[in-house]
């Protein structure tokens, strides 16, 4: 099989970005998609590649994941992440965690080291300690931009996507040359969210899904909308039951999402033939993809 990779850095009012901000996102996307493409070319698996790409996105404070995560109504960072292996339908996830440098890797350890799929809050932190997951002080995660964003949100009574203020949740989907598919998503959640709220990014079938027989998917947008429509699994089912291509499945899924509940968000995916696709109901979505033998493509709209 030919390998392929698609990543996202969130969706929303990307049209309100300044030129400088647009350039910064495009530069970051280009670096990360190129690094991910090289990783697959070297023979790394889809699973290793999505974890690697999401780590790079988490480490970049431009995005709402890992370093640079948005703040909850208590001024805290509470991160969610998940990962799924389409070859065996194994999955791992964490929710409501702090101080962990790379939440996606802790999700991977939940998958690899426990019989469970999702571990939350304090228990997840204890598990991280056992796994010796790299930690960082709170100051590493919280940027001045996020503190100001929370103050503004509180003044306006705003609860919402980070992308009004121009960044977002991250995700990656890959197919390796063995035809295996994997997907991963990581987020700080929504600005001014209720302390303890968990979004779609931690939930398999909602924000993340992967099955070699259908596709891999990572979602971004209002988490509650994705949970209420189980959109990642819904999209996979369109391929399973209707035989849609990636493009058709993505388009139809977002159509359903919008029509049924005025859903606000976007998805990236790769189908079982290795074809990447994306669709969104938002003004824009920060995304990039690469297919074996072609140059990477980076897009904001
Ligand atoms: N889906 C994420 C959440 O609801 C937010 C985002 O995509 O930016 O937690």
mmCIF file of C-alpha atoms and ligand atoms in Angstrom:
data_model
loop_
_atom_site.group_PDB
_atom_site.id
_atom_site.type_symbol
_atom_site.label_atom_id
_atom_site.label_comp_id
_atom_site.label_asym_id
_atom_site.label_seq_id
_atom_site.Cartn_x
_atom_site.Cartn_y
_atom_site.Cartn_z
ATOM 1 C CA UNK A 1 0.000 0.000 0.000
ATOM 2 C CA UNK A 2 1.051 3.609 -0.466
ATOM 3 C CA UNK A 3 1.388 5.461 2.817
ATOM 4 C CA UNK A 4 -0.563 8.655 3.565
ATOM 5 C CA UNK A 5 -0.948 11.055 6.462
ATOM 6 C CA UNK A 6 -3.339 13.873 7.354
ATOM 7 C CA UNK A 7 -3.140 16.196 10.380
ATOM 8 C CA UNK A 8 -5.260 19.024 11.785
ATOM 9 C CA UNK A 9 -4.683 21.902 14.168
ATOM 10 C CA UNK A 10 -8.307 22.766 14.889
ATOM 11 C CA UNK A 11 -11.104 24.580 13.099
ATOM 12 C CA UNK A 12 -13.193 27.718 13.557
ATOM 13 C CA UNK A 13 -12.930 31.333 12.546
ATOM 14 C CA UNK A 14 -9.693 30.880 10.715
ATOM 15 C CA UNK A 15 -10.840 33.737 8.439
ATOM 16 C CA UNK A 16 -10.213 36.145 11.333
ATOM 17 C CA UNK A 17 -6.506 35.269 11.501
ATOM 18 C CA UNK A 18 -4.046 38.006 10.668
ATOM 19 C CA UNK A 19 -1.639 37.306 7.807
ATOM 20 C CA UNK A 20 1.133 36.781 10.360
ATOM 21 C CA UNK A 21 -0.937 34.215 12.229
ATOM 22 C CA UNK A 22 -1.818 32.423 9.002
ATOM 23 C CA UNK A 23 1.850 32.249 8.088
ATOM 24 C CA UNK A 24 2.758 30.860 11.524
ATOM 25 C CA UNK A 25 0.194 28.059 11.216
ATOM 26 C CA UNK A 26 1.186 27.203 7.664
ATOM 27 C CA UNK A 27 4.844 27.078 8.654
ATOM 28 C CA UNK A 28 4.130 24.814 11.609
ATOM 29 C CA UNK A 29 1.868 22.536 9.525
ATOM 30 C CA UNK A 30 4.538 22.224 6.839
ATOM 31 C CA UNK A 31 7.216 21.249 9.348
ATOM 32 C CA UNK A 32 5.012 18.680 11.085
ATOM 33 C CA UNK A 33 3.499 17.076 7.970
ATOM 34 C CA UNK A 34 6.991 16.786 6.426
ATOM 35 C CA UNK A 35 8.378 15.198 9.597
ATOM 36 C CA UNK A 36 5.416 12.784 9.716
ATOM 37 C CA UNK A 37 5.810 11.889 6.032
ATOM 38 C CA UNK A 38 9.501 11.114 6.553
ATOM 39 C CA UNK A 39 8.598 8.985 9.541
ATOM 40 C CA UNK A 40 6.243 6.849 7.424
ATOM 41 C CA UNK A 41 8.800 6.687 4.619
ATOM 42 C CA UNK A 42 11.322 5.269 7.115
ATOM 43 C CA UNK A 43 8.909 2.401 7.713
ATOM 44 C CA UNK A 44 7.299 3.539 10.970
ATOM 45 C CA UNK A 45 3.813 2.215 11.582
ATOM 46 C CA UNK A 46 0.635 4.288 11.284
ATOM 47 C CA UNK A 47 0.259 4.071 15.068
ATOM 48 C CA UNK A 48 3.793 5.339 15.745
ATOM 49 C CA UNK A 49 3.301 8.106 13.199
ATOM 50 C CA UNK A 50 0.044 9.495 14.590
ATOM 51 C CA UNK A 51 1.520 9.504 18.087
ATOM 52 C CA UNK A 52 4.647 11.253 16.817
ATOM 53 C CA UNK A 53 2.724 13.912 14.864
ATOM 54 C CA UNK A 54 0.349 14.633 17.735
ATOM 55 C CA UNK A 55 3.345 14.957 20.088
ATOM 56 C CA UNK A 56 4.831 17.590 17.762
ATOM 57 C CA UNK A 57 1.506 19.426 17.654
ATOM 58 C CA UNK A 58 1.159 19.219 21.466
ATOM 59 C CA UNK A 59 4.649 20.660 21.899
ATOM 60 C CA UNK A 60 3.866 23.670 19.701
ATOM 61 C CA UNK A 61 2.137 26.377 21.817
ATOM 62 C CA UNK A 62 0.278 27.628 18.726
ATOM 63 C CA UNK A 63 -2.273 24.859 19.244
ATOM 64 C CA UNK A 64 -4.827 24.084 21.918
ATOM 65 C CA UNK A 65 -3.229 20.810 23.064
ATOM 66 C CA UNK A 66 -0.366 20.041 25.434
ATOM 67 C CA UNK A 67 1.633 23.256 25.761
ATOM 68 C CA UNK A 68 -0.690 26.197 24.999
ATOM 69 C CA UNK A 69 -3.903 24.409 26.025
ATOM 70 C CA UNK A 70 -6.913 26.619 26.755
ATOM 71 C CA UNK A 71 -8.068 27.153 30.341
ATOM 72 C CA UNK A 72 -11.150 25.898 32.155
ATOM 73 C CA UNK A 73 -13.415 28.209 34.194
ATOM 74 C CA UNK A 74 -11.130 27.597 37.173
ATOM 75 C CA UNK A 75 -8.103 28.816 35.212
ATOM 76 C CA UNK A 76 -6.723 25.294 34.946
ATOM 77 C CA UNK A 77 -5.395 23.191 32.073
ATOM 78 C CA UNK A 78 -7.388 19.960 31.747
ATOM 79 C CA UNK A 79 -6.396 17.935 28.736
ATOM 80 C CA UNK A 80 -8.096 15.063 26.875
ATOM 81 C CA UNK A 81 -6.511 12.711 24.319
ATOM 82 C CA UNK A 82 -7.142 9.420 22.551
ATOM 83 C CA UNK A 83 -5.508 7.057 20.087
ATOM 84 C CA UNK A 84 -6.816 4.067 18.128
ATOM 85 C CA UNK A 85 -5.180 1.253 16.187
ATOM 86 C CA UNK A 86 -7.288 0.264 13.189
ATOM 87 C CA UNK A 87 -5.552 -3.092 12.775
ATOM 88 C CA UNK A 88 -7.061 -4.567 15.956
ATOM 89 C CA UNK A 89 -9.520 -1.882 17.154
ATOM 90 C CA UNK A 90 -7.486 -1.338 20.295
ATOM 91 C CA UNK A 91 -7.802 2.141 21.782
ATOM 92 C CA UNK A 92 -6.561 4.233 24.686
ATOM 93 C CA UNK A 93 -7.643 7.571 26.116
ATOM 94 C CA UNK A 94 -7.197 9.972 29.009
ATOM 95 C CA UNK A 95 -9.384 12.847 30.192
ATOM 96 C CA UNK A 96 -9.045 15.778 32.586
ATOM 97 C CA UNK A 97 -5.274 15.481 33.001
ATOM 98 C CA UNK A 98 -2.702 18.158 33.730
ATOM 99 C CA UNK A 99 1.090 18.474 33.814
ATOM 100 C CA UNK A 100 1.630 15.573 31.397
ATOM 101 C CA UNK A 101 3.846 16.790 28.564
ATOM 102 C CA UNK A 102 2.285 14.574 25.902
ATOM 103 C CA UNK A 103 -1.257 13.404 26.687
ATOM 104 C CA UNK A 104 -1.361 11.361 23.456
ATOM 105 C CA UNK A 105 1.484 9.163 24.710
ATOM 106 C CA UNK A 106 -0.309 8.566 28.006
ATOM 107 C CA UNK A 107 -3.376 7.537 25.972
ATOM 108 C CA UNK A 108 -1.116 5.137 24.061
ATOM 109 C CA UNK A 109 0.071 3.649 27.362
ATOM 110 C CA UNK A 110 -3.514 3.151 28.510
ATOM 111 C CA UNK A 111 -3.987 1.156 25.296
ATOM 112 C CA UNK A 112 -0.738 -0.803 25.539
ATOM 113 C CA UNK A 113 -0.395 -1.341 29.284
ATOM 114 C CA UNK A 114 -3.933 -1.764 30.612
ATOM 115 C CA UNK A 115 -7.074 -3.705 29.673
ATOM 116 C CA UNK A 116 -8.986 -0.371 29.717
ATOM 117 C CA UNK A 117 -9.777 2.270 27.123
ATOM 118 C CA UNK A 118 -10.282 5.473 29.140
ATOM 119 C CA UNK A 119 -8.743 6.628 32.441
ATOM 120 C CA UNK A 120 -9.613 10.035 33.890
ATOM 121 C CA UNK A 121 -8.415 12.741 36.283
ATOM 122 C CA UNK A 122 -6.513 11.820 39.420
ATOM 123 C CA UNK A 123 -6.386 8.126 38.536
ATOM 124 C CA UNK A 124 -4.897 8.974 35.161
ATOM 125 C CA UNK A 125 -2.264 11.073 36.932
ATOM 126 C CA UNK A 126 -1.401 8.132 39.186
ATOM 127 C CA UNK A 127 -1.163 5.871 36.143
ATOM 128 C CA UNK A 128 1.129 8.463 34.497
ATOM 129 C CA UNK A 129 3.390 8.342 37.544
ATOM 130 C CA UNK A 130 3.607 4.568 37.297
ATOM 131 C CA UNK A 131 4.414 4.801 33.594
ATOM 132 C CA UNK A 132 7.003 7.525 34.308
ATOM 133 C CA UNK A 133 5.289 9.760 31.736
ATOM 134 C CA UNK A 134 7.307 12.992 31.250
ATOM 135 C CA UNK A 135 5.816 15.865 33.267
ATOM 136 C CA UNK A 136 6.143 19.620 33.111
ATOM 137 C CA UNK A 137 5.256 22.342 35.627
ATOM 138 C CA UNK A 138 1.900 24.125 35.240
ATOM 139 C CA UNK A 139 3.771 27.215 33.952
ATOM 140 C CA UNK A 140 4.925 25.226 30.892
ATOM 141 C CA UNK A 141 1.335 24.743 29.726
ATOM 142 C CA UNK A 142 -0.232 28.106 30.549
ATOM 143 C CA UNK A 143 0.674 30.911 28.184
ATOM 144 C CA UNK A 144 -0.091 34.608 28.797
ATOM 145 C CA UNK A 145 -2.348 34.473 25.734
ATOM 146 C CA UNK A 146 -4.492 31.795 27.390
ATOM 147 C CA UNK A 147 -4.823 33.763 30.651
ATOM 148 C CA UNK A 148 -6.046 36.798 28.726
ATOM 149 C CA UNK A 149 -8.368 34.625 26.656
ATOM 150 C CA UNK A 150 -10.015 33.231 29.800
ATOM 151 C CA UNK A 151 -10.447 36.708 31.322
ATOM 152 C CA UNK A 152 -12.091 37.932 28.099
ATOM 153 C CA UNK A 153 -14.296 34.820 27.923
ATOM 154 C CA UNK A 154 -15.444 35.266 31.513
ATOM 155 C CA UNK A 155 -16.279 38.931 30.911
ATOM 156 C CA UNK A 156 -18.400 37.978 27.894
ATOM 157 C CA UNK A 157 -19.804 34.835 29.492
ATOM 158 C CA UNK A 158 -18.249 32.926 26.557
ATOM 159 C CA UNK A 159 -17.864 29.169 26.497
ATOM 160 C CA UNK A 160 -16.540 27.984 23.216
ATOM 161 C CA UNK A 161 -13.926 26.987 20.769
ATOM 162 C CA UNK A 162 -10.481 28.368 21.021
ATOM 163 C CA UNK A 163 -10.528 29.333 17.396
ATOM 164 C CA UNK A 164 -12.311 32.614 17.938
ATOM 165 C CA UNK A 165 -8.891 33.423 19.274
ATOM 166 C CA UNK A 166 -7.154 31.483 16.596
ATOM 167 C CA UNK A 167 -5.838 28.086 17.530
ATOM 168 C CA UNK A 168 -7.165 24.624 18.131
ATOM 169 C CA UNK A 169 -7.297 20.978 19.038
ATOM 170 C CA UNK A 170 -4.938 18.689 17.147
ATOM 171 C CA UNK A 171 -5.201 15.327 15.459
ATOM 172 C CA UNK A 172 -3.566 12.944 13.002
ATOM 173 C CA UNK A 173 -4.613 9.985 10.863
ATOM 174 C CA UNK A 174 -2.179 7.752 8.988
ATOM 175 C CA UNK A 175 -2.030 4.704 6.764
ATOM 176 C CA UNK A 176 1.319 2.899 6.605
ATOM 177 C CA UNK A 177 2.702 0.796 3.777
ATOM 178 C CA UNK A 178 1.234 -2.349 5.368
ATOM 179 C CA UNK A 179 -2.238 -0.846 4.967
ATOM 180 C CA UNK A 180 -2.684 -0.291 8.704
ATOM 181 C CA UNK A 181 -4.640 2.773 9.789
ATOM 182 C CA UNK A 182 -4.385 4.711 13.070
ATOM 183 C CA UNK A 183 -5.857 7.934 14.428
ATOM 184 C CA UNK A 184 -5.151 10.200 17.410
ATOM 185 C CA UNK A 185 -6.599 13.434 18.830
ATOM 186 C CA UNK A 186 -5.461 15.716 21.664
ATOM 187 C CA UNK A 187 -6.917 18.889 23.183
ATOM 188 C CA UNK A 188 -7.095 21.351 26.030
ATOM 189 C CA UNK A 189 -10.862 21.375 25.353
ATOM 190 C CA UNK A 190 -13.006 24.484 25.130
ATOM 191 C CA UNK A 191 -12.296 27.955 26.504
ATOM 192 C CA UNK A 192 -13.921 28.619 29.917
ATOM 193 C CA UNK A 193 -15.299 25.059 30.025
ATOM 194 C CA UNK A 194 -16.834 23.816 33.238
ATOM 195 C CA UNK A 195 -14.152 22.239 35.407
ATOM 196 C CA UNK A 196 -14.526 18.468 34.927
ATOM 197 C CA UNK A 197 -16.083 18.685 31.469
ATOM 198 C CA UNK A 198 -14.836 16.030 29.029
ATOM 199 C CA UNK A 199 -15.062 16.520 25.281
ATOM 200 C CA UNK A 200 -15.104 14.302 22.214
ATOM 201 C CA UNK A 201 -11.315 14.152 21.889
ATOM 202 C CA UNK A 202 -11.151 11.585 24.700
ATOM 203 C CA UNK A 203 -14.045 9.531 23.369
ATOM 204 C CA UNK A 204 -13.585 6.722 20.879
ATOM 205 C CA UNK A 205 -16.248 6.862 18.176
ATOM 206 C CA UNK A 206 -16.871 10.566 18.823
ATOM 207 C CA UNK A 207 -13.612 12.477 18.256
ATOM 208 C CA UNK A 208 -11.386 9.569 17.159
ATOM 209 C CA UNK A 209 -11.898 6.286 15.348
ATOM 210 C CA UNK A 210 -9.818 3.834 13.292
ATOM 211 C CA UNK A 211 -10.649 0.568 11.590
ATOM 212 C CA UNK A 212 -8.533 -0.910 8.776
ATOM 213 C CA UNK A 213 -11.746 -2.091 7.116
ATOM 214 C CA UNK A 214 -13.171 1.418 6.799
ATOM 215 C CA UNK A 215 -11.052 4.458 7.715
ATOM 216 C CA UNK A 216 -9.300 6.495 10.402
ATOM 217 C CA UNK A 217 -10.794 9.778 11.658
ATOM 218 C CA UNK A 218 -9.925 12.681 13.944
ATOM 219 C CA UNK A 219 -12.444 15.442 14.689
ATOM 220 C CA UNK A 220 -12.267 19.037 15.893
ATOM 221 C CA UNK A 221 -14.964 21.505 16.839
ATOM 222 C CA UNK A 222 -17.621 21.707 19.551
ATOM 223 C CA UNK A 223 -17.069 18.439 21.401
ATOM 224 C CA UNK A 224 -20.659 18.160 22.581
ATOM 225 C CA UNK A 225 -21.822 18.163 18.933
ATOM 226 C CA UNK A 226 -19.492 15.280 18.083
ATOM 227 C CA UNK A 227 -20.554 13.298 21.145
ATOM 228 C CA UNK A 228 -24.251 13.715 20.377
ATOM 229 C CA UNK A 229 -23.774 12.429 16.826
ATOM 230 C CA UNK A 230 -20.952 9.897 17.517
ATOM 231 C CA UNK A 231 -19.568 11.462 14.390
ATOM 232 C CA UNK A 232 -16.306 9.543 14.011
ATOM 233 C CA UNK A 233 -18.091 6.169 14.121
ATOM 234 C CA UNK A 234 -20.958 7.539 12.029
ATOM 235 C CA UNK A 235 -18.447 8.449 9.306
ATOM 236 C CA UNK A 236 -16.791 5.028 9.478
ATOM 237 C CA UNK A 237 -20.227 3.394 9.170
ATOM 238 C CA UNK A 238 -20.906 5.311 5.957
ATOM 239 C CA UNK A 239 -17.947 3.465 4.432
ATOM 240 C CA UNK A 240 -18.858 0.136 6.038
ATOM 241 C CA UNK A 241 -22.504 0.143 5.022
ATOM 242 C CA UNK A 242 -22.565 2.307 1.927
ATOM 243 C CA UNK A 243 -19.105 1.787 0.448
ATOM 244 C CA UNK A 244 -18.461 5.543 0.212
ATOM 245 C CA UNK A 245 -15.053 6.961 -0.667
ATOM 246 C CA UNK A 246 -13.267 9.097 1.947
ATOM 247 C CA UNK A 247 -14.366 12.338 0.285
ATOM 248 C CA UNK A 248 -18.008 11.276 0.024
ATOM 249 C CA UNK A 249 -18.077 9.940 3.598
ATOM 250 C CA UNK A 250 -16.515 13.137 5.002
ATOM 251 C CA UNK A 251 -18.891 15.370 3.050
ATOM 252 C CA UNK A 252 -21.985 13.341 3.927
ATOM 253 C CA UNK A 253 -21.024 13.086 7.608
ATOM 254 C CA UNK A 254 -20.594 16.852 7.921
ATOM 255 C CA UNK A 255 -23.853 17.398 6.020
ATOM 256 C CA UNK A 256 -25.656 15.171 8.545
ATOM 257 C CA UNK A 257 -23.866 16.866 11.465
ATOM 258 C CA UNK A 258 -24.964 20.299 10.265
ATOM 259 C CA UNK A 259 -28.495 19.401 9.255
ATOM 260 C CA UNK A 260 -29.331 17.303 12.311
ATOM 261 C CA UNK A 261 -27.931 19.466 15.136
ATOM 262 C CA UNK A 262 -26.303 22.516 13.470
ATOM 263 C CA UNK A 263 -22.989 20.889 14.399
ATOM 264 C CA UNK A 264 -19.925 23.120 14.307
ATOM 265 C CA UNK A 265 -16.636 21.412 13.466
ATOM 266 C CA UNK A 266 -14.576 19.425 11.018
ATOM 267 C CA UNK A 267 -13.077 16.003 10.371
ATOM 268 C CA UNK A 268 -9.956 14.629 8.755
ATOM 269 C CA UNK A 269 -9.820 11.043 7.569
ATOM 270 C CA UNK A 270 -8.038 8.384 5.500
ATOM 271 C CA UNK A 271 -10.033 5.528 4.014
ATOM 272 C CA UNK A 272 -8.997 1.871 3.625
ATOM 273 C CA UNK A 273 -7.635 2.674 0.161
ATOM 274 C CA UNK A 274 -5.255 5.240 1.676
ATOM 275 C CA UNK A 275 -7.142 8.255 0.378
ATOM 276 C CA UNK A 276 -7.135 11.315 2.672
ATOM 277 C CA UNK A 277 -10.137 13.661 2.873
ATOM 278 C CA UNK A 278 -11.540 16.433 5.031
ATOM 279 C CA UNK A 279 -14.782 18.358 5.491
ATOM 280 C CA UNK A 280 -15.950 21.063 7.906
ATOM 281 C CA UNK A 281 -18.962 23.194 8.754
ATOM 282 C CA UNK A 282 -16.778 25.977 10.178
ATOM 283 C CA UNK A 283 -15.217 28.992 8.485
ATOM 284 C CA UNK A 284 -11.926 27.111 8.139
ATOM 285 C CA UNK A 285 -9.843 24.197 9.388
ATOM 286 C CA UNK A 286 -6.077 24.111 9.900
ATOM 287 C CA UNK A 287 -4.915 20.971 8.101
ATOM 288 C CA UNK A 288 -2.262 19.303 5.983
ATOM 289 C CA UNK A 289 -1.788 16.005 4.233
ATOM 290 C CA UNK A 290 0.792 14.038 2.316
ATOM 291 C CA UNK A 291 0.493 10.991 0.088
ATOM 292 C CA UNK A 292 3.441 8.788 -0.911
ATOM 293 C CA UNK A 293 5.057 10.212 -4.031
ATOM 294 C CA UNK A 294 3.389 13.646 -3.713
ATOM 295 C CA UNK A 295 4.281 16.913 -2.022
ATOM 296 C CA UNK A 296 2.539 17.886 1.234
ATOM 297 C CA UNK A 297 -0.491 20.175 0.991
ATOM 298 C CA UNK A 298 -1.250 22.661 3.815
ATOM 299 C CA UNK A 299 -4.575 24.516 4.031
ATOM 300 C CA UNK A 300 -6.486 26.865 6.307
ATOM 301 C CA UNK A 301 -9.761 27.283 4.350
HETATM 302 N N1 LIG B 1 -13.331 19.133 20.236
HETATM 303 C C1 LIG B 1 -12.628 19.820 21.284
HETATM 304 C C2 LIG B 1 -13.447 19.706 22.558
HETATM 305 O O1 LIG B 1 -14.633 19.879 22.497
HETATM 306 C C3 LIG B 1 -12.376 21.263 21.010
HETATM 307 C C4 LIG B 1 -11.709 21.577 19.685
HETATM 308 O O2 LIG B 1 -11.817 20.811 18.741
HETATM 309 O O3 LIG B 1 -11.035 22.614 19.587
HETATM 310 O O4 LIG B 1 -12.898 19.504 23.619
#
